[in-house]
Coordinates of C-alpha atoms and ligand atoms in Angstrom, one line a residue:
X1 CA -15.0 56.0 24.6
X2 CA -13.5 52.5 22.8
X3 CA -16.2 50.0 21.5
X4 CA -13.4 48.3 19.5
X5 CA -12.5 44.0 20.5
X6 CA -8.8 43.5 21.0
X7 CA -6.8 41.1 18.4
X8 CA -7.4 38.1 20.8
X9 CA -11.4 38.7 21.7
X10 CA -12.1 38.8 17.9
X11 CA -9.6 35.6 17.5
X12 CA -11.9 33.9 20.8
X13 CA -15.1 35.1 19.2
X14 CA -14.2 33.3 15.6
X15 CA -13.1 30.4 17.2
X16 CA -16.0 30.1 19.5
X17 CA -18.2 30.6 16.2
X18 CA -17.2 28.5 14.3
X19 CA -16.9 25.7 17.4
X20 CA -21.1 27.0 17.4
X21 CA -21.5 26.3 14.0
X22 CA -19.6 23.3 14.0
X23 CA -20.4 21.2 16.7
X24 CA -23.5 22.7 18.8
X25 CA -26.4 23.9 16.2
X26 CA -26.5 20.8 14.4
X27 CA -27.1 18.8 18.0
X28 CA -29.1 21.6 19.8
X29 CA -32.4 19.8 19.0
X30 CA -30.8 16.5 19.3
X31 CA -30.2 16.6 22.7
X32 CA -33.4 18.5 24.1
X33 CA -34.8 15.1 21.9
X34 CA -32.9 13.0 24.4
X35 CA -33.1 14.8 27.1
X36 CA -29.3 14.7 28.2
X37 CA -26.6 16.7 28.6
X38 CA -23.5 16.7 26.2
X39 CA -20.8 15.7 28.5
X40 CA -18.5 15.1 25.8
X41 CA -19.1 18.8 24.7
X42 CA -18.5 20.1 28.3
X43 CA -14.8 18.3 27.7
X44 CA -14.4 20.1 24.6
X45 CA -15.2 23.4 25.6
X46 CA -12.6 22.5 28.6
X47 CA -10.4 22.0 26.0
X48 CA -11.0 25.7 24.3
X49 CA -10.6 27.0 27.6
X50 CA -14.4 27.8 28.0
X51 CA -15.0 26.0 31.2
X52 CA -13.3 27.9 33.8
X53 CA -13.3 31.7 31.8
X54 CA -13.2 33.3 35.7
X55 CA -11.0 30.8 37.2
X56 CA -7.0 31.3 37.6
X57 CA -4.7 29.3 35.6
X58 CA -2.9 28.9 38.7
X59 CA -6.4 26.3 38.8
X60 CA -6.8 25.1 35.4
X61 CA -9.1 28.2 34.0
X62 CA -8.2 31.2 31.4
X63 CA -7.7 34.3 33.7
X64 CA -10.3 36.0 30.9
X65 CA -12.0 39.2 31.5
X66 CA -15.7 39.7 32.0
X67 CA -15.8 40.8 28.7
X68 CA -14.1 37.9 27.3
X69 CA -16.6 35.7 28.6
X70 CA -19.7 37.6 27.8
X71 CA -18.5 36.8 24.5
X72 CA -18.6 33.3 25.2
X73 CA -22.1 33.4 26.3
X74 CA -23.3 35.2 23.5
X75 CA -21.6 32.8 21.2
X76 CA -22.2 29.7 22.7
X77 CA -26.0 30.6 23.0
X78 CA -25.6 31.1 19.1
X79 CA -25.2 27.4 19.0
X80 CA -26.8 25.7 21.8
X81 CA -28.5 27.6 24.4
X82 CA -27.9 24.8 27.5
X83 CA -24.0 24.7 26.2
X84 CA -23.9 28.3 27.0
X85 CA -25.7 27.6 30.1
X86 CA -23.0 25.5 31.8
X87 CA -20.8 28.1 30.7
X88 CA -22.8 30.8 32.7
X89 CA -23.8 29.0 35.7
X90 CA -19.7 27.2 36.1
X91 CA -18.5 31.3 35.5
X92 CA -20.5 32.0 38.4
X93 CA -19.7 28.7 40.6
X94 CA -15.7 29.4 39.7
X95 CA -15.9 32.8 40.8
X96 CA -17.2 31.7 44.3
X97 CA -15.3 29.1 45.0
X98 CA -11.5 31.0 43.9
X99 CA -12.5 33.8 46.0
X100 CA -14.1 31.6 49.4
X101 CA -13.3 28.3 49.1
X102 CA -10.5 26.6 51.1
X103 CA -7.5 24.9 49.2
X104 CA -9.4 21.4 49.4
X105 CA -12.3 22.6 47.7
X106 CA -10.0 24.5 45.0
X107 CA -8.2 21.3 44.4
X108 CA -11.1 18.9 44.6
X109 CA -13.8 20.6 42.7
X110 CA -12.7 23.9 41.1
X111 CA -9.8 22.7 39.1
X112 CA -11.6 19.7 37.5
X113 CA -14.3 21.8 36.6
X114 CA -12.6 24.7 35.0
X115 CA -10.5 21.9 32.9
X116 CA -14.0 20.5 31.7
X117 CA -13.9 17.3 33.8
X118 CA -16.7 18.1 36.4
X119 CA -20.0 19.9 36.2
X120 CA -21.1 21.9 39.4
X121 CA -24.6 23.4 40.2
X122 CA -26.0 26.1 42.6
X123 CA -28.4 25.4 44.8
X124 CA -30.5 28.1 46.8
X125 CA -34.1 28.2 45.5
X126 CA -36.7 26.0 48.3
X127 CA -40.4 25.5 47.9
X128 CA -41.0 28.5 50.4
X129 CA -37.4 30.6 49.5
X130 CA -37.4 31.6 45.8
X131 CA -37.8 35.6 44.9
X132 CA -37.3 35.9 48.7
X133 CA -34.2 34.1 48.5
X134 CA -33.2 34.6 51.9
X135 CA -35.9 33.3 53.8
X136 CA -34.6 29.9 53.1
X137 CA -35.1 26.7 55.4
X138 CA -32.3 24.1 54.9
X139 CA -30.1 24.4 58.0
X140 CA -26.4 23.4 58.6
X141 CA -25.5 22.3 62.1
X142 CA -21.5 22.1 63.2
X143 CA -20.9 18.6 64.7
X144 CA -17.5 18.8 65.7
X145 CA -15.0 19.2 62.6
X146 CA -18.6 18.4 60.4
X147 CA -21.8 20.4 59.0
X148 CA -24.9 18.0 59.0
X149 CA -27.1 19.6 56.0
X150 CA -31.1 19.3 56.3
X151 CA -33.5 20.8 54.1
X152 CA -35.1 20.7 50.4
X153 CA -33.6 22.5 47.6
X154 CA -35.8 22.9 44.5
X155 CA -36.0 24.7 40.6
X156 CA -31.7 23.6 40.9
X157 CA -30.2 23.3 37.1
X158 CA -28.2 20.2 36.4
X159 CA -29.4 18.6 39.7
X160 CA -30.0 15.3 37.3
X161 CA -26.2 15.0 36.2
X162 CA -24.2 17.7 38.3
X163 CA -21.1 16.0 40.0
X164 CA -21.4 18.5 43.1
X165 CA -23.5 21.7 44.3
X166 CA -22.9 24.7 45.9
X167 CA -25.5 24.4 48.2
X168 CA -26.7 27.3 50.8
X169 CA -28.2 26.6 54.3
X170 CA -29.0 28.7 57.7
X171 CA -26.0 28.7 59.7
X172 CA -27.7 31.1 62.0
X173 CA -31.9 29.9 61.6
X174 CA -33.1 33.2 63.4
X175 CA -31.5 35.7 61.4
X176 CA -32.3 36.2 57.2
X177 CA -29.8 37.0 54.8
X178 CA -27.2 37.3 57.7
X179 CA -27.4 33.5 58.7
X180 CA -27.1 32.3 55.4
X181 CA -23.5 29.8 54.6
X182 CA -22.4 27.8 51.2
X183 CA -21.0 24.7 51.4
X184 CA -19.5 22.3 48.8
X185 CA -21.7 19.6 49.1
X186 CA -20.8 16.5 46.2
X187 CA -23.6 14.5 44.9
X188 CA -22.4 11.0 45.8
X189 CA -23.4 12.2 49.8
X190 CA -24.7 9.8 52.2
X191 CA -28.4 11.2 52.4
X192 CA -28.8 13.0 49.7
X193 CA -31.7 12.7 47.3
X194 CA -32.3 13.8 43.7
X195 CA -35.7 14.3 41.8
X196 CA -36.0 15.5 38.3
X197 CA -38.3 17.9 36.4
X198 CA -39.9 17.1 33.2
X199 CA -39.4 20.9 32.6
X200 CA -40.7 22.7 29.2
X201 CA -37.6 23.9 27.9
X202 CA -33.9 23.9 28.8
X203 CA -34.2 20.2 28.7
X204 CA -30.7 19.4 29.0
X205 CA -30.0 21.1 32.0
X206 CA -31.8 18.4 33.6
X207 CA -33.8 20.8 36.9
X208 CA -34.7 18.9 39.7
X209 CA -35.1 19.0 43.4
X210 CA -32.2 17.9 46.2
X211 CA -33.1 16.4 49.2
X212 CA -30.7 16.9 52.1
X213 CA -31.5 14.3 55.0
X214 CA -28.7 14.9 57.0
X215 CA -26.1 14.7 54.9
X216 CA -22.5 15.2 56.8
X217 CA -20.4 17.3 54.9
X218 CA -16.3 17.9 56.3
X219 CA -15.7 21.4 58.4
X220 CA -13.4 23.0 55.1
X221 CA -16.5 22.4 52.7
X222 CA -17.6 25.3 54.2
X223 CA -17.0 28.1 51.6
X224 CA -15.9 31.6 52.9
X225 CA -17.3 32.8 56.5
X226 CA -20.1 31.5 58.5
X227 CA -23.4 33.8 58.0
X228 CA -21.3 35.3 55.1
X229 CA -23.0 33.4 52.1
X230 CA -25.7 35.0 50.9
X231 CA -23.1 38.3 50.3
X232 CA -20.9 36.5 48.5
X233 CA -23.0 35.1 46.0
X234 CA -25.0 38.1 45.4
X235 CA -21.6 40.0 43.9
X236 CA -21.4 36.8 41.5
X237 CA -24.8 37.6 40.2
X238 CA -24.3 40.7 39.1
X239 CA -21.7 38.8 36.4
X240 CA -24.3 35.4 35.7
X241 CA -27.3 38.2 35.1
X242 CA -25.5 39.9 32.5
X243 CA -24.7 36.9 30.5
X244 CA -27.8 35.2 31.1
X245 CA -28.6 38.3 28.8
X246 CA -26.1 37.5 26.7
X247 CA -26.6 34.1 26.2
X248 CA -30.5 34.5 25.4
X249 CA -29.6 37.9 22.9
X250 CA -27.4 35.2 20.9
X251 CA -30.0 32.7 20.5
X252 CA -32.3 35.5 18.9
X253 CA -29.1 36.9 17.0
X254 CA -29.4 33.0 15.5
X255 CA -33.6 33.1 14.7
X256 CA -32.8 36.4 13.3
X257 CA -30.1 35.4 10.9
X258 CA -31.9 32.1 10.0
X259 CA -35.3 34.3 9.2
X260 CA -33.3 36.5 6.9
X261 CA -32.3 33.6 5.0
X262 CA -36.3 32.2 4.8
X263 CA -37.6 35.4 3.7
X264 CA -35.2 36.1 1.3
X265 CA -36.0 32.3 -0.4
X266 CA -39.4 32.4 0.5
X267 CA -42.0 33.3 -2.4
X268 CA -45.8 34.8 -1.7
X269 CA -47.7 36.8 -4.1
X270 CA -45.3 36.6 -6.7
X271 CA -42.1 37.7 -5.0
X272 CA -39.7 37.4 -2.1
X273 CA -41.2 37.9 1.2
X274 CA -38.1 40.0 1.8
X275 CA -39.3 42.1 -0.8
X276 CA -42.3 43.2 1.8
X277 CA -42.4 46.0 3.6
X278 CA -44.4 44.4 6.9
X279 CA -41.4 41.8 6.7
X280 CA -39.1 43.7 6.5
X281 CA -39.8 46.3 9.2
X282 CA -40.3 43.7 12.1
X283 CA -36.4 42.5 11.2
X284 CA -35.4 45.7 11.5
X285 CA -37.0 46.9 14.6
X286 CA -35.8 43.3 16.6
X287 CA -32.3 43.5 15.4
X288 CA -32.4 47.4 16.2
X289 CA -33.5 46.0 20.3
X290 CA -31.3 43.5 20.4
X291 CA -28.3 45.5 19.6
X292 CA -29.6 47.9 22.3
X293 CA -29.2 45.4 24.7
X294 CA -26.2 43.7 23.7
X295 CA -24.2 46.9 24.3
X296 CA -25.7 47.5 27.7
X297 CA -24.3 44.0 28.2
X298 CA -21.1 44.8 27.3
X299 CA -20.7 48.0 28.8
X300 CA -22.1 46.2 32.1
X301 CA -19.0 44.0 31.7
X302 CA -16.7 46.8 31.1
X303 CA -17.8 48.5 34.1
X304 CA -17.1 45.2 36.2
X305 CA -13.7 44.8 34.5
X306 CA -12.9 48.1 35.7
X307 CA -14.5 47.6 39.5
X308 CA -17.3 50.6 39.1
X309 CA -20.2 50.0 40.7
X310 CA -22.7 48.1 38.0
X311 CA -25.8 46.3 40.3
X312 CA -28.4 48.2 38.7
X313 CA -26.9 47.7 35.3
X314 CA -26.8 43.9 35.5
X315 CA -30.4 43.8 36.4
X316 CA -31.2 46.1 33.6
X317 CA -29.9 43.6 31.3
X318 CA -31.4 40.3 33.1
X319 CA -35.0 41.8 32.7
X320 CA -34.7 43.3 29.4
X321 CA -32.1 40.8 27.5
X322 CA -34.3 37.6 27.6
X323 CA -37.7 39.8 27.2
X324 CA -36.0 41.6 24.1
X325 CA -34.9 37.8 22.9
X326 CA -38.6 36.3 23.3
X327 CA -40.1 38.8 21.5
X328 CA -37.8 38.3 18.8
X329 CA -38.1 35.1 18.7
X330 CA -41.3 34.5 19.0
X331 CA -41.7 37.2 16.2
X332 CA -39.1 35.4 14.0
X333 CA -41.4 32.0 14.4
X334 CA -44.4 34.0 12.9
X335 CA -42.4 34.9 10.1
X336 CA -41.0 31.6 9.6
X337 CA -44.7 30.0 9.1
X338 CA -46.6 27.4 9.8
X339 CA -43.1 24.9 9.6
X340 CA -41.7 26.9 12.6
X341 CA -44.5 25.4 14.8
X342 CA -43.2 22.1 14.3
X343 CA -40.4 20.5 16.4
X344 CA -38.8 20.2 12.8
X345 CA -37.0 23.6 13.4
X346 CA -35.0 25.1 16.5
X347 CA -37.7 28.3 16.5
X348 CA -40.0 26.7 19.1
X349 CA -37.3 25.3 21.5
X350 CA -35.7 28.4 21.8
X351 CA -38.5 30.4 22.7
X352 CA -39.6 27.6 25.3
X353 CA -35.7 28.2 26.2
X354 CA -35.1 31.4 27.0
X355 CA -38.5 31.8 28.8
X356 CA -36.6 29.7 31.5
X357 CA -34.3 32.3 31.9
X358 CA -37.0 34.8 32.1
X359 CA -37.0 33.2 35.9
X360 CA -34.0 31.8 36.4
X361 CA -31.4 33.8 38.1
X362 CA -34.1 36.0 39.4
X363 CA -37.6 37.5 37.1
X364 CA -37.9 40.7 35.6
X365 CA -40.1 42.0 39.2
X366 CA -37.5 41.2 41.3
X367 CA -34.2 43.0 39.1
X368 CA -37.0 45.9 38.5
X369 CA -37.2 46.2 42.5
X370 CA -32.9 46.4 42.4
X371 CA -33.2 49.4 39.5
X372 CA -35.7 50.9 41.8
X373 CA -33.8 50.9 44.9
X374 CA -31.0 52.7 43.2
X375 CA -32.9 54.7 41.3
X376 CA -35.7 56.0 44.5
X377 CA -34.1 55.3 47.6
X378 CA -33.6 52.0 50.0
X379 CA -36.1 53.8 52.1
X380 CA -38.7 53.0 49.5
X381 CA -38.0 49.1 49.2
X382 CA -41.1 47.4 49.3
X383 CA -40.4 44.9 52.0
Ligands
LIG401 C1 -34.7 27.5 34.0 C2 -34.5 27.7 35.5 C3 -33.3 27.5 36.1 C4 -33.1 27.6 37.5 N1 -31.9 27.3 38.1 C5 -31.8 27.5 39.4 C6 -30.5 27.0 40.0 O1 -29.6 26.5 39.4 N2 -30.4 27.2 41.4 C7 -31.4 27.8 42.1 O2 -31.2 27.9 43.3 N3 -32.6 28.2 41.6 C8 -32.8 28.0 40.2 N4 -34.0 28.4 39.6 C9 -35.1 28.9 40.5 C10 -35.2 30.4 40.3 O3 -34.1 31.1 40.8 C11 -36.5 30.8 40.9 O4 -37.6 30.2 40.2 C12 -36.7 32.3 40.9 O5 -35.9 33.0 41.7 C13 -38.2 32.7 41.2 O6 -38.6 32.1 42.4 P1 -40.0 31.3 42.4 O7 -40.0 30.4 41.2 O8 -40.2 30.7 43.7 O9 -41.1 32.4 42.2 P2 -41.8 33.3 43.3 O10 -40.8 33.9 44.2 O11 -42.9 32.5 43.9 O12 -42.5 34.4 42.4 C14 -43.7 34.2 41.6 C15 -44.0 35.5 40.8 O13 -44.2 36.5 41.8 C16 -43.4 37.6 41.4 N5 -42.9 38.3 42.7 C17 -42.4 37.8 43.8 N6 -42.1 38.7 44.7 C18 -42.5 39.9 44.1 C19 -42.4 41.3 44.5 N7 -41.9 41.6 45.7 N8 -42.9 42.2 43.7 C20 -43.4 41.9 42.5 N9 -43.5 40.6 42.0 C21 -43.0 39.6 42.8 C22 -42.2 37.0 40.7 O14 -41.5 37.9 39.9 C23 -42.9 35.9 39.9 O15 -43.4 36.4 38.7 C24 -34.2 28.1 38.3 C25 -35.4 28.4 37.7 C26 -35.6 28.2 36.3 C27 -36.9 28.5 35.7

């Protein structure tokens, strides 16, 4: 067993730090304020090689291993949670399309967004298709050397400002998970329709609904084989669910180390609340959890480096990493006062936050029933 970083992950990590420190915590509460998202910061984490952590140099990314870029999300979620969100969700999208997509796609779409020019999102959630992803409605008809899309997409991050989506349809309506295609599908597409959320948290991100009327997309936008999508994408998540983890434990990491600080200057009763016992102990037991987690992150990631098997792992982490987070937070807030209930302070917009992620990318239930089926039997699936 080796839990030690090499030179150039403790090198990244400092770098991405300080980067955190920097140039993302001091905006975090700006732009949930404004509602927008940082496209200027997407070109500068381009520029630190951040944007395309999965994707080949050969296409503009960094080659880096999982691990690498779990300590990216991690990091990054230090400093601005929706930051490290685009990180997560363009890891995933740049795994998909170097692996499936044809040469156009690669050229068109992957390499501008691993070099921090383009923002993609992933679209599968419907109205009647979200746990039970593969029921999905939307349906993709070949007309000729064309796909003519048709559907409703909805829940879709960075469907206000994304440039292009990975979008998945029925190629086969009468079958489930086996019909299922992606397709490229950009944003500027004759018939398609966008309608945004006035969501909680994870403001930035900008959710919204897409609205395919027919939209035509060319034959190559097709990524991988017909009736092969829903496979593909489901090996991705076993990456995204682990950093989602990551992502959220960093953000409690932050409360954490910022609570340390108010207790140790904040007086009651005639000394430091550090100084107390039922102050103390709560610190102790969170930072105790979250540490617990972060290493089942990382050793999820080592196992994927390595190519062993690691589908219950990842779902261990994307229930338990953002549960371990909110109660950390949310802990942290109480400790922080009455002034941590204002929208002066980060507290309360990372808790609403990370409760995003407690659905996104699949809710605790539905990694529970993954861990399950390992752990009992497929024969004891419950659908
Ligand atoms: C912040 C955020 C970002 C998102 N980003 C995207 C995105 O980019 N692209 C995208 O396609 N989607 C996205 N989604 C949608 C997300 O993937 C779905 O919301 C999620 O899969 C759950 O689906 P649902 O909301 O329809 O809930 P439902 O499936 O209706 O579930 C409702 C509740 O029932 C529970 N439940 C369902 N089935 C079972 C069962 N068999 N056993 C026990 N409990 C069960 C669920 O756990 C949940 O608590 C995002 C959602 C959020 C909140």
């Amino acid at each position: 067993m080796d839990f030690s970083w090499t030179e150039d992950q403790i090198a990244f990590r400092q770098i991405l730090r300080d980067f955190s420190k920097k140039e993302l915590l001091p905006n975090y509460m700006k732009w949930d304020r404004e509602e927008k998202f940082p496209f200027d910061i997407w070109g500068k984490l381009g520029t630190l090689g951040v944007t395309g952590l999965r994707v080949h140099e050969q296409y503009n990314g960094s080659s880096a291993s999982c691990i690498t870029t779990g300590i990216a999300a991690e990091e990054i979620g230090k400093g601005d949670f929706n930051a490290a969100y685009a990180v997560i969700l363009n890891g995933l999208i740049g795994e998909i399309l170097q692996e499936f997509a044809s040469e156009r796609i690669k050229e068109e779409w992957l390499k501008p967004m691993a070099s921090g020019n383009c923002l993609l999102g992933i679209a599968i959630t419907e109205p009647g298709a979200g746990s039970d992803a593969a029921n999905l409605q939307t349906k993709a008809a070949k007309d000729g050397n064309s796909y003519i899309l048709s559907g409703e997409k909805s829940g879709i991050s960075f469907a206000k400002v994304a440039h292009g989506f990975v979008v998945f349809a029925k190629t086969s309506p009468d079958e489930g998970a086996r019909g299922v295609s992606a397709f490229m599908v950009p944003r500027d597409s004759e018939g398609l329709e966008i309608q945004s959320y006035h969501d909680m948290g994870n403001v930035p991100i900008g959710r919204g609904s897409i609205f395919l009327n027919d939209v035509c997309i060319p034959g190559d936008y097709l990524i991988g084989e017909e009736n092969k999508g829903f496979y593909q994408v489901m090996n991705g998540f076993d990456l995204s669910r682990v950093l989602i983890a990551l992502q959220c434990l960093g953000a409690a990491e932050q409360t954490l180390e910022e609570t340390i600080e108010h207790v140790k200057g904040r007086h009651a009763f005639g000394r430091p609340l550090a100084k107390f016992e039922g102050v103390q102990f709560p610190i102790a037991e969170h930072h105790t959890w979250l540490e617990m987690a972060k290493w089942l992150c990382y050793r999820t990631l080592w196992l994927r480096d390595k190519g062993l098997p690691h589908t219950k792992e990842a779902s261990m982490c994307k229930w338990m990493g953002p549960y371990l987070a909110r109660e950390a937070i949310h802990e942290c807030l109480l400790l922080n006062g009455h002034y941590a209930y204002t929208k002066e302070m980060p507290i309360e917009q990372r808790l609403r936050d990370v409760i995003g992620l407690e659905i996104g990318d699949g809710t605790a239930q539905t990694q529970k029933i993954v861990i399950a089926r390992e752990l009992i039997g497929k024969e004891f699936k419950p659908y």
